[in-house]
XYZ file of C-alpha atoms in Angstrom:
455
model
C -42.555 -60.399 4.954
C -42.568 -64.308 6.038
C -45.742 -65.785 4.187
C -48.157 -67.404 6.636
C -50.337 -69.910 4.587
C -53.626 -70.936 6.890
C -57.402 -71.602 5.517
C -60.682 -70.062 5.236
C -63.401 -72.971 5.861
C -66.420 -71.417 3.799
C -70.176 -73.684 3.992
C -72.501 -72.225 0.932
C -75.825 -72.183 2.616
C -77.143 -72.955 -1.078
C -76.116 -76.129 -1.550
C -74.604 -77.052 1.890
C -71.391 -77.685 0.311
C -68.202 -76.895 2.003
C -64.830 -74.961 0.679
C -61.575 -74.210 1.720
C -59.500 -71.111 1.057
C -56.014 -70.492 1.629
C -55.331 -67.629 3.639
C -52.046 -66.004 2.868
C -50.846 -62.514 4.603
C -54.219 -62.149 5.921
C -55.750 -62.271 2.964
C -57.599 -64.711 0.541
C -57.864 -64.713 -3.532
C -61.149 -63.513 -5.140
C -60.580 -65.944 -7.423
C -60.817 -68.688 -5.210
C -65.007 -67.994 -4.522
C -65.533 -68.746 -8.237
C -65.698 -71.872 -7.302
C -68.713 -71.802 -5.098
C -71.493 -72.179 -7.423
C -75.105 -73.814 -7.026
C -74.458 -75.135 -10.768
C -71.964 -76.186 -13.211
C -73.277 -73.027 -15.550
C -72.938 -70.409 -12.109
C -70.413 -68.022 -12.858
C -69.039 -68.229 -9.535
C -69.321 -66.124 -6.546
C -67.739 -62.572 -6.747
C -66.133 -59.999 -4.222
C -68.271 -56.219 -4.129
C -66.318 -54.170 -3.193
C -66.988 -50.141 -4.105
C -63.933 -48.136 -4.375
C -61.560 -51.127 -3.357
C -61.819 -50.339 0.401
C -61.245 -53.138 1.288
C -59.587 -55.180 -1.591
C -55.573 -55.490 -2.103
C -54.924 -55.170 -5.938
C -51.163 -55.858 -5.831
C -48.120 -57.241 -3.820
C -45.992 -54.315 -3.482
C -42.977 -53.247 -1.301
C -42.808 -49.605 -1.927
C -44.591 -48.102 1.033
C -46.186 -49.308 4.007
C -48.798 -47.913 5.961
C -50.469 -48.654 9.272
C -53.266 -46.224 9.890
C -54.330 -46.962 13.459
C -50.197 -46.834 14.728
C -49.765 -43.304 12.556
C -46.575 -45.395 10.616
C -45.853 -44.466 6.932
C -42.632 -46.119 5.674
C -40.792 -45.839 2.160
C -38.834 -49.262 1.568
C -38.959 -49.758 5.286
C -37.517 -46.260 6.462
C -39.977 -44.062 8.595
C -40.744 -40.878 7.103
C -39.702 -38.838 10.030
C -35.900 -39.925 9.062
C -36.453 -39.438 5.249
C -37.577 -36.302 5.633
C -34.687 -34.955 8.544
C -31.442 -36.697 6.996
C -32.624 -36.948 3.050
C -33.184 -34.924 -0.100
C -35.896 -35.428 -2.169
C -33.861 -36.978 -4.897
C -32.283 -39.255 -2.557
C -35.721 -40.314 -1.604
C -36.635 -40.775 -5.099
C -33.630 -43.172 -5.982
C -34.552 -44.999 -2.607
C -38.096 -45.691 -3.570
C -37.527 -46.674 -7.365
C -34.415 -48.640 -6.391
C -35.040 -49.916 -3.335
C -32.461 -48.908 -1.885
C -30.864 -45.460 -0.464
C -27.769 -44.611 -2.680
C -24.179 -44.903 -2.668
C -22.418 -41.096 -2.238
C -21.457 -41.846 -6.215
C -24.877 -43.410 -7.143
C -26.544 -40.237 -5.916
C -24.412 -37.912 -7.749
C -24.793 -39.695 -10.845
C -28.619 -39.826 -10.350
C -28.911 -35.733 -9.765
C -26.520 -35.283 -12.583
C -29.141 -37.296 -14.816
C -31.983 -35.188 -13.596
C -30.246 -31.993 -14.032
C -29.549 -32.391 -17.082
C -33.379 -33.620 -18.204
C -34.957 -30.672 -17.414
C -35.133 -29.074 -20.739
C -38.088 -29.667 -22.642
C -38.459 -29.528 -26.223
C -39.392 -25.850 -27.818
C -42.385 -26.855 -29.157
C -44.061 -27.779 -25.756
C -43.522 -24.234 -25.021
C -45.746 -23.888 -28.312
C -48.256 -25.973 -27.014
C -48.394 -24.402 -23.547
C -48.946 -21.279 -25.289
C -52.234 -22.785 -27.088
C -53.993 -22.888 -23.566
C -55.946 -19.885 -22.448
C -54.928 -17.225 -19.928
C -57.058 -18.572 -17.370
C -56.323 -22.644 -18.008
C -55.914 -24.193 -14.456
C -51.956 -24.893 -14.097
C -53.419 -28.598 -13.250
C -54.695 -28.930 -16.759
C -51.978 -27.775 -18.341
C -49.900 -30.025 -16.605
C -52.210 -33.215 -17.524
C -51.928 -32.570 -21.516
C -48.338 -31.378 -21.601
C -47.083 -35.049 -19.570
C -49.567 -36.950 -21.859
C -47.661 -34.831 -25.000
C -44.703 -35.988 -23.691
C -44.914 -39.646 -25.145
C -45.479 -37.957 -28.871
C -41.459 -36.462 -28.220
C -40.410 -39.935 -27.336
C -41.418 -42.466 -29.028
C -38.800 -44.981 -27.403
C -40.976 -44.517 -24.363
C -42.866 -47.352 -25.513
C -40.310 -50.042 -25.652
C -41.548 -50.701 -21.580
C -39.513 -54.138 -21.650
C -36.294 -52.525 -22.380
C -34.452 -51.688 -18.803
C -32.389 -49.279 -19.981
C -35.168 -47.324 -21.907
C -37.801 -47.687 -19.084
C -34.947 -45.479 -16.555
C -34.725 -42.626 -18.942
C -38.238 -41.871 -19.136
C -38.379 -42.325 -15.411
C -35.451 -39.802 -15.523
C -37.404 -37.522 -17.891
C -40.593 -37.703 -16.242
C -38.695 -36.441 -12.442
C -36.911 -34.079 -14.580
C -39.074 -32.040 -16.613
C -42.341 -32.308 -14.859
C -41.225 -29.241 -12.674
C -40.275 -27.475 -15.727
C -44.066 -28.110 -17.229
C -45.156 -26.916 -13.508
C -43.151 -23.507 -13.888
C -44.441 -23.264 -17.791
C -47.491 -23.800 -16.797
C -48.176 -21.359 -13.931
C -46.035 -18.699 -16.019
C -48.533 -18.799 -18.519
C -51.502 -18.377 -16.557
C -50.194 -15.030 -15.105
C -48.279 -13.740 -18.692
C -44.612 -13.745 -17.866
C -42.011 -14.711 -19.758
C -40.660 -18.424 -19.320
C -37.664 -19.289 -17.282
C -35.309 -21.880 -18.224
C -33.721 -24.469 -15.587
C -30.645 -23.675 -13.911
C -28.372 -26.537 -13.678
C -26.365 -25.071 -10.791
C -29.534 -25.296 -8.344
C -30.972 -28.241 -6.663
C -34.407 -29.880 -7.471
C -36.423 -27.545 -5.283
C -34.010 -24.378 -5.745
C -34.554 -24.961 -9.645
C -38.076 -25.089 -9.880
C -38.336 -21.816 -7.043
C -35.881 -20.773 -10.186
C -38.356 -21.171 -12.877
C -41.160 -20.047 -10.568
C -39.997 -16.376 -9.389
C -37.266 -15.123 -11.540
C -37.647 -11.850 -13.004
C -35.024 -9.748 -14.049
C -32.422 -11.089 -11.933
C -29.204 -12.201 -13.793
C -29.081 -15.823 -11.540
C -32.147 -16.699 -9.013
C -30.824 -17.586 -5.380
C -33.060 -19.512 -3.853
C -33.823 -18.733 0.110
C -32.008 -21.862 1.621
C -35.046 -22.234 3.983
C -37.515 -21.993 1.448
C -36.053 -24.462 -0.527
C -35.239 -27.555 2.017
C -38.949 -26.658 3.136
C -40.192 -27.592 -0.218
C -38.190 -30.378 -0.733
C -39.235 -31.835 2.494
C -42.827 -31.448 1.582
C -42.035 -32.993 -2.014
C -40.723 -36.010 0.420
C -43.903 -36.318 2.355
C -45.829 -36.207 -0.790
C -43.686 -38.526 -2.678
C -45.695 -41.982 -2.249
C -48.616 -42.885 -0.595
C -49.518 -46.712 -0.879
C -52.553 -47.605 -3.309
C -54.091 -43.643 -3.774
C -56.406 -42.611 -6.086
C -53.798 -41.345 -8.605
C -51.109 -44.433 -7.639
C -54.380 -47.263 -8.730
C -54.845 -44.735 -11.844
C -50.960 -45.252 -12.784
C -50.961 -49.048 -12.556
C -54.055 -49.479 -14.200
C -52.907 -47.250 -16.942
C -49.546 -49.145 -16.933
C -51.151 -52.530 -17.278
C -52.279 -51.738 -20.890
C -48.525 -51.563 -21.438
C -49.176 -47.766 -22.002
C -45.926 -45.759 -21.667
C -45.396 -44.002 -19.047
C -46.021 -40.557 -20.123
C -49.639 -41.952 -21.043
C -50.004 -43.293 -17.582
C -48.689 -40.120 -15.587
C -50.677 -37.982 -17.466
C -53.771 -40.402 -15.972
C -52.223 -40.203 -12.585
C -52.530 -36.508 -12.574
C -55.622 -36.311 -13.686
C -56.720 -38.159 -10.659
C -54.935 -36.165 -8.668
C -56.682 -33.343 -10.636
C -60.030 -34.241 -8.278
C -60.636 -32.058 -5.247
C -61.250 -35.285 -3.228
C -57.783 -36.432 -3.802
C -55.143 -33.405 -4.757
C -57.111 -30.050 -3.740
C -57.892 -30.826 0.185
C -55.258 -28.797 1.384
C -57.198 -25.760 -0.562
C -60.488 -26.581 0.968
C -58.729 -26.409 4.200
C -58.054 -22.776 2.953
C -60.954 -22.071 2.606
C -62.319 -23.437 6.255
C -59.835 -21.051 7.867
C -60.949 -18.029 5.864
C -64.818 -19.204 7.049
C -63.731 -19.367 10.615
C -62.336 -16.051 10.119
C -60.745 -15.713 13.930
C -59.697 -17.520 16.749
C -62.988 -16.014 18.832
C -65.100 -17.774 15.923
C -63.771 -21.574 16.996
C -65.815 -22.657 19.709
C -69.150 -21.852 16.856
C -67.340 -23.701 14.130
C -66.830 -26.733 16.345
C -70.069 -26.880 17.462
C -71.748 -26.759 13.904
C -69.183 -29.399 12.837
C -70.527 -31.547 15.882
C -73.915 -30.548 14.230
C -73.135 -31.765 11.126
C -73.825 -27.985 9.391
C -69.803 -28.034 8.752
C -66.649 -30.363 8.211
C -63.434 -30.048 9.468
C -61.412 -30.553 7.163
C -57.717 -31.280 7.048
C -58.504 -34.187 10.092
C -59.209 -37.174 9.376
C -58.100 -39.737 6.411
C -59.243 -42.612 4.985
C -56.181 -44.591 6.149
C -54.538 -42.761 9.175
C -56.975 -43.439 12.903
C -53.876 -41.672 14.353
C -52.042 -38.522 13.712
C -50.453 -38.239 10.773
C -47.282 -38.791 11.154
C -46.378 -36.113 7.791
C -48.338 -33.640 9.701
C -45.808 -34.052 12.703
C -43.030 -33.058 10.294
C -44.780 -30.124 8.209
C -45.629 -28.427 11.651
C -41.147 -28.156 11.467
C -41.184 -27.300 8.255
C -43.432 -24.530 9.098
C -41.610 -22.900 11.286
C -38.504 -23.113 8.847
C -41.359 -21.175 6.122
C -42.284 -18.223 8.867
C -39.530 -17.391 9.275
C -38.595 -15.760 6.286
C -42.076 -14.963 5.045
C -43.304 -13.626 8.624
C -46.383 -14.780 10.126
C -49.919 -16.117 8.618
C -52.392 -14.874 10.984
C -53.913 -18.261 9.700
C -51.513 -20.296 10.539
C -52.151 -19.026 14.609
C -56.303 -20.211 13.651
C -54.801 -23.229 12.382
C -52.940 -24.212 15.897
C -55.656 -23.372 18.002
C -58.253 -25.363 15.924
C -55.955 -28.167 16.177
C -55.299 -27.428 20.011
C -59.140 -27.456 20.862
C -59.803 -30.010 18.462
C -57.303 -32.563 19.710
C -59.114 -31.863 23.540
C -62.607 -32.757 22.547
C -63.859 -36.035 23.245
C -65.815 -35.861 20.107
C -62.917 -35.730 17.975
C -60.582 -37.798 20.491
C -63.851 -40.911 19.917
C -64.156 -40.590 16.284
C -60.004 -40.715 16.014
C -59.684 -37.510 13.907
C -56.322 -36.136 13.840
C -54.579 -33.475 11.602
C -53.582 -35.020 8.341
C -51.199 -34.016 5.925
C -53.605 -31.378 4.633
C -53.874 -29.591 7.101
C -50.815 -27.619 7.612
C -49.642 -27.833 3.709
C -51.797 -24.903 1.578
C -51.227 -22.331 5.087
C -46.915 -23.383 3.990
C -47.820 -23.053 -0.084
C -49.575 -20.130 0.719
C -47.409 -18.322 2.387
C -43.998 -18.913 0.269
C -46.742 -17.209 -2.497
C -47.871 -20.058 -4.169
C -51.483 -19.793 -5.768
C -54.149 -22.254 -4.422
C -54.147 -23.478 -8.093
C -50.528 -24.476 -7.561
C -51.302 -26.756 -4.739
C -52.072 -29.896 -6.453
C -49.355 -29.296 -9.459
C -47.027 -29.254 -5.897
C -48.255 -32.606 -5.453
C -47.992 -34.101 -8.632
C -43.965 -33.179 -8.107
C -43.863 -34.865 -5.428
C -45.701 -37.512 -5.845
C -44.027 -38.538 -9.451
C -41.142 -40.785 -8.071
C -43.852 -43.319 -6.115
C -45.948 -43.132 -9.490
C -43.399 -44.461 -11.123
C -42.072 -46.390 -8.992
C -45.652 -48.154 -8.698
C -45.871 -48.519 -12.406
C -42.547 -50.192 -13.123
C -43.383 -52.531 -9.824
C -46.916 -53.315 -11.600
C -44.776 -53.791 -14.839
C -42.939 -56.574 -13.614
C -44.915 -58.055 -11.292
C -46.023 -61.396 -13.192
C -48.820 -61.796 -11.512
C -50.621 -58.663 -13.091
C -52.491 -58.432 -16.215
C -54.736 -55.420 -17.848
C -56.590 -53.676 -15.066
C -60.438 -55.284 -15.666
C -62.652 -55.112 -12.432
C -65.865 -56.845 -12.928
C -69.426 -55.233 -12.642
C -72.808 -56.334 -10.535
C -75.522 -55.621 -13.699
C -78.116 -53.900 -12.348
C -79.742 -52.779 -15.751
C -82.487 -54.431 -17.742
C -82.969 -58.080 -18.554
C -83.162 -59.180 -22.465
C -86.056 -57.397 -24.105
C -87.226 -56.908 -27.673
C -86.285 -53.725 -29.203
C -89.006 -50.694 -30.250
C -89.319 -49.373 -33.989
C -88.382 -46.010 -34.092
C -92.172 -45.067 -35.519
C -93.751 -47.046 -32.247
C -91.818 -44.637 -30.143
C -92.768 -41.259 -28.758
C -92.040 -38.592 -31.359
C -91.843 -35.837 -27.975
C -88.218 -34.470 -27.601
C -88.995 -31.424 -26.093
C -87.203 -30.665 -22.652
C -90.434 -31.206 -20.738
C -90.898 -35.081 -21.895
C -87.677 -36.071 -23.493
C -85.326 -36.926 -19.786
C -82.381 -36.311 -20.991
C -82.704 -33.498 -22.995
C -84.220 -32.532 -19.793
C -81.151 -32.935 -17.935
C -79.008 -31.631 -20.627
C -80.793 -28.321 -19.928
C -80.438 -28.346 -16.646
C -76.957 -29.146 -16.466
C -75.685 -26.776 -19.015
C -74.278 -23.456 -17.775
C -75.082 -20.079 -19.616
C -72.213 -18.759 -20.391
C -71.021 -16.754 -23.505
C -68.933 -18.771 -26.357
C -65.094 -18.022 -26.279
């Protein structure tokens, strides 16, 4: 992108003095208002910004997004293309090199993955420590974080070399922490990768064998789930992508930092939409039920969810794609009478002037937990789906934050709101009372606090 350098003229009301600020890509430095001050002892104004809605934290040429036009892009390629003419892996090399491989660059990269997928025995130890009703998400969070206590050289982060293997460790074994992981939490017997399957076909593999000598994979089933791991695989500056860098900064290892990224993704906000979407449809219950659900959504007594994002103002352009990859899915698992609901909510939806006004199209949610769903994935599966998907653009966004030498450790500053300087209370002056009914917060305490029996 060609750099456009203009100015910002800026008069402080204050003091009547007058600034200028270089603007630069349509956009201006923070730092550059610590200048304005009313005196030489004034920090200097700051930027509030909650949530970073409107703040750019990094230069970055990964993905590129532009919400009102529907356009998502990995390293300049529309999605639509990734997802027809490229596997996930393919995808994966494009976004942490930069550039689509060579026929002998991408057999060399699946031959490294392949042959990562192992994981040490004692993980399976570890896995084995968790309950039998631990969320496969949780599992997944500790067992990537454990990761970086098997290798050690994970935190030599300036050493090329070094950095690519745990990349190639991370892609490679986080489906076989997935499988574990879900395994567990319904008491079968682990499966070990099969290094004559594909990405997708491996992990279906590890997911569904039972007492099958070798696992074949349906071959719709699986390009439907890689294509959905290439929707998923990057997203610009997410939740779980800002968790990653900021992480990363600390010159954490990467393990550390993925572990944080799906944690974020661990929120319902961020990685378990597509199940509350689930959960809409079962509430509408039938097609003869839409016209009532609309009108209590144009109420406000409901939300429609699975339309509308915080970056898109058009239609997804991954929810184009999934409605292809459905079809592949139905037909070999036979109709979801939700996924008929789903079509006509979108149908009616997409006609109303209320929705048409407020620009709220179907996003990539929408269409994603009816496709998990019915290849008989469990609703808890449906964010540990995303984390596999999403792992390539994590990394890919921490090794770009890595060597970017313009970024430091992650430190946002704060607007105090609290107390001034004030002298400090002997214990004796203070009330004695810390019963529930005048101590506050052993008053919340007790109101937050589930009963529940000890386990």
């Amino acid at each position: 992108m060609t750099e456009q350098v203009s100015s910002l003229t800026v008069t402080d009301n204050r003091t009547g003095r007058t600034y200028e600020v270089p603007v630069a890509d349509g956009t201006i430095r923070a730092s550059a208002f610590r200048a304005i001050k009313v005196d030489d002892d004034d920090f200097g104004l700051m930027a509030y910004d909650p949530a970073f809605t409107n703040t750019a934290s990094c230069r970055s040429a990964i993905t590129y997004i532009d919400g009102d036009a529907g356009i998502l892009r990995y390293r300049g390629y529309p999605i639509q293309e990734l997802a027809e003419k490229s596997s996930f892996l393919e995808v994966a090399y494009l976004l942490l090199a930069g550039e689509l491989p060579t026929s002998d660059e991408l057999s060399t990269w699946e031959d490294e993955i392949t042959h990562h997928t192992l994981v040490h025995e004692s993980i399976k130890k570890f896995i084995d420590g968790f309950h039998h009703d631990a969320h496969p998400m949780g599992m997944l969070v500790s067992t990537v974080g454990a990761l970086s206590t098997f290798y050690p050289d994970a935190k030599t982060i300036d050493d090329p070399g070094l950095r690519r293997l745990q990349i190639v460790r991370l892609i490679a074994k986080i489906t076989t922490l997935a499988a574990f992981s879900y395994r567990h939490s319904v008491g079968f017997p682990y499966v070990y990768p099969d290094n004559d399957l594909s990405y997708a076909g491996n992990f279906l593999n590890m997911m569904w064998k039972a007492t099958e000598l070798k696992y074949e994979p349906d071959p719709n089933l699986e390009h439907a789930l890689d294509v959905l791991f290439i929707l998923h695989a990057d997203h610009e500056q997410n939740c779980s992508a800002n968790a990653m860098r900021a992480v990363g900064s600390s010159q954490a290892d990467p393990f550390s930092a993925a572990a944080a990224a799906i944690a974020a993704l661990y929120g319902p906000l961020h990685g378990g939409a597509n199940e509350q979407v689930l959960r809409m449809l079962a509430d509408i219950g039938s097609v003869e039920n839409i016209p009532a659900f609309i009108a209590q959504v144009k109420d406000g007594k409901k939300k429609l969810m699975g339309f509308g994002h915080r970056i898109y103002k058009n239609y997804d352009p991954r929810a184009r794609v999934i409605r292809q990859v459905a079809d592949e899915v139905f037909k070999v698992t036979g109709t979801n009478p939700l996924l008929d609901l789903a079509m006509e909510l979108e149908r009616i939806a997409l006609e109303d002037e209320y929705f048409i006004s407020r620009k709220l199209y179907p996003n990539v949610d929408f269409y994603t937990g009816i496709i998990y769903q019915a290849m008989g994935f469990p609703v808890e599966m449906f964010p540990v789906l995303f984390a596999i998907g999403r792992m390539p653009g994590w990394l890919a966004q921490w090794e770009e934050g890595l060597l970017d030498p313009e970024q430091k450790i992650a430190r946002p500053r704060q607007l105090y709101i609290g107390y001034d300087e004030r002298p400090y209370v002997p214990m004796h002056v203070r009330s004695a009372a810390t019963d529930a009914e005048t101590d506050p917060i052993a008053a919340q305490a007790a109101q937050a606090a589930p009963s529940r029996p000890l386990r």
